[in-house]
Amino acid sequence: MAQLLHLEGIDSVVLEDRSREYVEQRIRAGVLEQGTVDLLNEIGVGERLRREGLVHDGIELQFAGKRHRIDFPSLTGGRRITVYGQQEVVKDLITARLETSRPLHFEVSDVEVNGFESESPVVRFRREREDVELRCDFIAGCDGFHGVCRDSIPAGVLRAFEREYPFAWLGILAAAPPSNEELIYAYHEHGFALHSMRSPTITRLYLQVRPDEELAEWPDERIWNELELRLGLEGWTLNTGEVLEKGVTGMRSFVVEPMQCGRLFLAGDAAHIVPATGAKGLNLAVADVRLLASGIAAWYRNGDVSLLERYSSDALRRVWRAEHFSWFMTSMLHRLEGGDEFDVKLQLAQLAYVCSSEKAAASLAENYVGLEHV
Ligand code: PHB
């Protein structure tokens, strides 16, 4: 957001409550849509991404003991995805920000946003033991699901739509070369498993677990055995290695409408959450700030408010498309606790359909690589 504004000649102040080290190390998502890669290139932060990003032409869906490849370029008119860790994007953006010499403050606290229903919003925060007060034209609430911006909006303005799923993902990062060229999304009797990667020497793997699962119940050996079982096929071996990181992530869908209150605009996880199965979270955040920055730029250029007035409705079209796709992938691939054989048969029928019908495969593929116009 700050880089987009900078390129329009608009000043901004970026506030982050964590340290630079924390945000640069924290392991998060890894799949960038073509449109996200294009934007990072356009704003001049794509140099390392072009060198180190792993371009993928498809994914594999595994069920009933077989793998099926969904080929992206042939189904989407040449579109692809790139595997590149979110924290790498964060590092590249921080580097670019520091080069502009515009303000970026880490480890601020007590952030408050006020006055956004007037023409002069105010942001207050504490930095290096001093209280700071900032007056501005707009506030971009890019502060995540647990941030302060959404909760600062008066009751009654926003409507929330929500679904919690009765499972979570146990994720590991391992010092092991990927065991397959592509990502593998596996549907198994024991639950979903995902094989992903971060580099030619680092694998990222996930297992469906209960939402209240204790990490202590999962020593490394149990994780590897379960991954081997859910991802295993005759003649294929899972590469193992030192487990570098381990964590449990909940699965939820969440949207607030509208994504705005006066001069406070919400973007990314501050306004919406998707379950990770569709790999859409980071991509939606990027699509939001592209819209928001162009709206703000039009306002500074000639006082044109039309794009800002449409920001929420324009953004929400893509958000709901991604919510549906993420729910669809999640529902198709996870074992439902308390589900019955009927649920299993429906999931297998849907998996067989997307792997045998070119039209169904194309629908999955165009959503996965990211729709150009929503
Ligand atoms: C990841 O590599 O972290 C990843 C990949 C695909 C997903 C979710 C997470 O759907």
mmCIF file with all atom_site columns, N, CA and C in Angstrom, residues 85-107:
data_model
loop_
_atom_site.group_PDB
_atom_site.id
_atom_site.type_symbol
_atom_site.label_atom_id
_atom_site.label_alt_id
_atom_site.label_comp_id
_atom_site.label_asym_id
_atom_site.label_entity_id
_atom_site.label_seq_id
_atom_site.pdbx_PDB_ins_code
_atom_site.Cartn_x
_atom_site.Cartn_y
_atom_site.Cartn_z
_atom_site.occupancy
_atom_site.B_iso_or_equiv
_atom_site.pdbx_formal_charge
_atom_site.auth_seq_id
_atom_site.auth_comp_id
_atom_site.auth_asym_id
_atom_site.auth_atom_id
_atom_site.pdbx_PDB_model_num
ATOM 1  N N  . GLY A 1 85  ? 7.679  -17.306 -0.402 1.00 0.00 ? 85  GLY A N  1
ATOM 2  C CA . GLY A 1 85  ? 7.121  -17.089 0.938  1.00 0.00 ? 85  GLY A CA 1
ATOM 3  C C  . GLY A 1 85  ? 6.664  -15.660 1.173  1.00 0.00 ? 85  GLY A C  1
ATOM 4  N N  . GLN A 1 86  ? 5.558  -15.527 1.888  1.00 0.00 ? 86  GLN A N  1
ATOM 5  C CA . GLN A 1 86  ? 5.030  -14.195 2.206  1.00 0.00 ? 86  GLN A CA 1
ATOM 6  C C  . GLN A 1 86  ? 6.076  -13.357 2.941  1.00 0.00 ? 86  GLN A C  1
ATOM 7  N N  . GLN A 1 87  ? 6.866  -14.006 3.819  1.00 0.00 ? 87  GLN A N  1
ATOM 8  C CA . GLN A 1 87  ? 7.857  -13.210 4.567  1.00 0.00 ? 87  GLN A CA 1
ATOM 9  C C  . GLN A 1 87  ? 8.974  -12.716 3.642  1.00 0.00 ? 87  GLN A C  1
ATOM 10 N N  . GLU A 1 88  ? 9.151  -13.386 2.490  1.00 0.00 ? 88  GLU A N  1
ATOM 11 C CA . GLU A 1 88  ? 10.115 -12.879 1.505  1.00 0.00 ? 88  GLU A CA 1
ATOM 12 C C  . GLU A 1 88  ? 9.553  -11.624 0.832  1.00 0.00 ? 88  GLU A C  1
ATOM 13 N N  . VAL A 1 89  ? 8.243  -11.645 0.544  1.00 0.00 ? 89  VAL A N  1
ATOM 14 C CA . VAL A 1 89  ? 7.594  -10.442 -0.005 1.00 0.00 ? 89  VAL A CA 1
ATOM 15 C C  . VAL A 1 89  ? 7.731  -9.294  0.998  1.00 0.00 ? 89  VAL A C  1
ATOM 16 N N  . VAL A 1 90  ? 7.511  -9.615  2.272  1.00 0.00 ? 90  VAL A N  1
ATOM 17 C CA . VAL A 1 90  ? 7.613  -8.596  3.329  1.00 0.00 ? 90  VAL A CA 1
ATOM 18 C C  . VAL A 1 90  ? 9.032  -8.002  3.350  1.00 0.00 ? 90  VAL A C  1
ATOM 19 N N  . LYS A 1 91  ? 10.051 -8.875  3.265  1.00 0.00 ? 91  LYS A N  1
ATOM 20 C CA . LYS A 1 91  ? 11.443 -8.372  3.262  1.00 0.00 ? 91  LYS A CA 1
ATOM 21 C C  . LYS A 1 91  ? 11.671 -7.433  2.074  1.00 0.00 ? 91  LYS A C  1
ATOM 22 N N  . ASP A 1 92  ? 11.196 -7.831  0.887  1.00 0.00 ? 92  ASP A N  1
ATOM 23 C CA . ASP A 1 92  ? 11.413 -7.024  -0.314 1.00 0.00 ? 92  ASP A CA 1
ATOM 24 C C  . ASP A 1 92  ? 10.707 -5.668  -0.190 1.00 0.00 ? 92  ASP A C  1
ATOM 25 N N  . LEU A 1 93  ? 9.496  -5.691  0.412  1.00 0.00 ? 93  LEU A N  1
ATOM 26 C CA . LEU A 1 93  ? 8.748  -4.433  0.569  1.00 0.00 ? 93  LEU A CA 1
ATOM 27 C C  . LEU A 1 93  ? 9.416  -3.521  1.592  1.00 0.00 ? 93  LEU A C  1
ATOM 28 N N  . ILE A 1 94  ? 9.962  -4.099  2.657  1.00 0.00 ? 94  ILE A N  1
ATOM 29 C CA . ILE A 1 94  ? 10.644 -3.286  3.673  1.00 0.00 ? 94  ILE A CA 1
ATOM 30 C C  . ILE A 1 94  ? 11.886 -2.630  3.051  1.00 0.00 ? 94  ILE A C  1
ATOM 31 N N  . THR A 1 95  ? 12.641 -3.421  2.287  1.00 0.00 ? 95  THR A N  1
ATOM 32 C CA . THR A 1 95  ? 13.827 -2.870  1.614  1.00 0.00 ? 95  THR A CA 1
ATOM 33 C C  . THR A 1 95  ? 13.432 -1.694  0.717  1.00 0.00 ? 95  THR A C  1
ATOM 34 N N  . ALA A 1 96  ? 12.365 -1.887  -0.071 1.00 0.00 ? 96  ALA A N  1
ATOM 35 C CA . ALA A 1 96  ? 11.927 -0.828  -0.995 1.00 0.00 ? 96  ALA A CA 1
ATOM 36 C C  . ALA A 1 96  ? 11.486 0.409   -0.208 1.00 0.00 ? 96  ALA A C  1
ATOM 37 N N  . ARG A 1 97  ? 10.776 0.179   0.896  1.00 0.00 ? 97  ARG A N  1
ATOM 38 C CA . ARG A 1 97  ? 10.299 1.304   1.712  1.00 0.00 ? 97  ARG A CA 1
ATOM 39 C C  . ARG A 1 97  ? 11.476 2.101   2.274  1.00 0.00 ? 97  ARG A C  1
ATOM 40 N N  . LEU A 1 98  ? 12.489 1.381   2.790  1.00 0.00 ? 98  LEU A N  1
ATOM 41 C CA . LEU A 1 98  ? 13.638 2.077   3.379  1.00 0.00 ? 98  LEU A CA 1
ATOM 42 C C  . LEU A 1 98  ? 14.354 2.912   2.327  1.00 0.00 ? 98  LEU A C  1
ATOM 43 N N  . GLU A 1 99  ? 14.370 2.415   1.083  1.00 0.00 ? 99  GLU A N  1
ATOM 44 C CA . GLU A 1 99  ? 15.009 3.180   -0.004 1.00 0.00 ? 99  GLU A CA 1
ATOM 45 C C  . GLU A 1 99  ? 14.293 4.492   -0.295 1.00 0.00 ? 99  GLU A C  1
ATOM 46 N N  . THR A 1 100 ? 12.996 4.554   -0.030 1.00 0.00 ? 100 THR A N  1
ATOM 47 C CA . THR A 1 100 ? 12.262 5.806   -0.294 1.00 0.00 ? 100 THR A CA 1
ATOM 48 C C  . THR A 1 100 ? 12.515 6.856   0.791  1.00 0.00 ? 100 THR A C  1
ATOM 49 N N  . SER A 1 101 ? 13.076 6.437   1.918  1.00 0.00 ? 101 SER A N  1
ATOM 50 C CA . SER A 1 101 ? 13.267 7.299   3.096  1.00 0.00 ? 101 SER A CA 1
ATOM 51 C C  . SER A 1 101 ? 11.964 7.803   3.683  1.00 0.00 ? 101 SER A C  1
ATOM 52 N N  . ARG A 1 102 ? 10.860 7.246   3.288  1.00 0.00 ? 102 ARG A N  1
ATOM 53 C CA . ARG A 1 102 ? 9.579  7.630   3.909  1.00 0.00 ? 102 ARG A CA 1
ATOM 54 C C  . ARG A 1 102 ? 9.411  6.803   5.183  1.00 0.00 ? 102 ARG A C  1
ATOM 55 N N  . PRO A 1 103 ? 8.580  7.292   6.144  1.00 0.00 ? 103 PRO A N  1
ATOM 56 C CA . PRO A 1 103 ? 8.543  6.649   7.458  1.00 0.00 ? 103 PRO A CA 1
ATOM 57 C C  . PRO A 1 103 ? 7.947  5.238   7.489  1.00 0.00 ? 103 PRO A C  1
ATOM 58 N N  . LEU A 1 104 ? 8.624  4.377   8.227  1.00 0.00 ? 104 LEU A N  1
ATOM 59 C CA . LEU A 1 104 ? 8.169  3.018   8.524  1.00 0.00 ? 104 LEU A CA 1
ATOM 60 C C  . LEU A 1 104 ? 8.602  2.756   9.957  1.00 0.00 ? 104 LEU A C  1
ATOM 61 N N  . HIS A 1 105 ? 7.634  2.665   10.881 1.00 0.00 ? 105 HIS A N  1
ATOM 62 C CA . HIS A 1 105 ? 7.973  2.526   12.300 1.00 0.00 ? 105 HIS A CA 1
ATOM 63 C C  . HIS A 1 105 ? 7.613  1.140   12.806 1.00 0.00 ? 105 HIS A C  1
ATOM 64 N N  . PHE A 1 106 ? 8.608  0.421   13.302 1.00 0.00 ? 106 PHE A N  1
ATOM 65 C CA . PHE A 1 106 ? 8.373  -0.874  13.930 1.00 0.00 ? 106 PHE A CA 1
ATOM 66 C C  . PHE A 1 106 ? 8.165  -0.676  15.428 1.00 0.00 ? 106 PHE A C  1
ATOM 67 N N  . GLU A 1 107 ? 7.584  -1.710  16.054 1.00 0.00 ? 107 GLU A N  1
ATOM 68 C CA . GLU A 1 107 ? 7.439  -1.753  17.511 1.00 0.00 ? 107 GLU A CA 1
ATOM 69 C C  . GLU A 1 107 ? 6.757  -0.521  18.092 1.00 0.00 ? 107 GLU A C  1
#
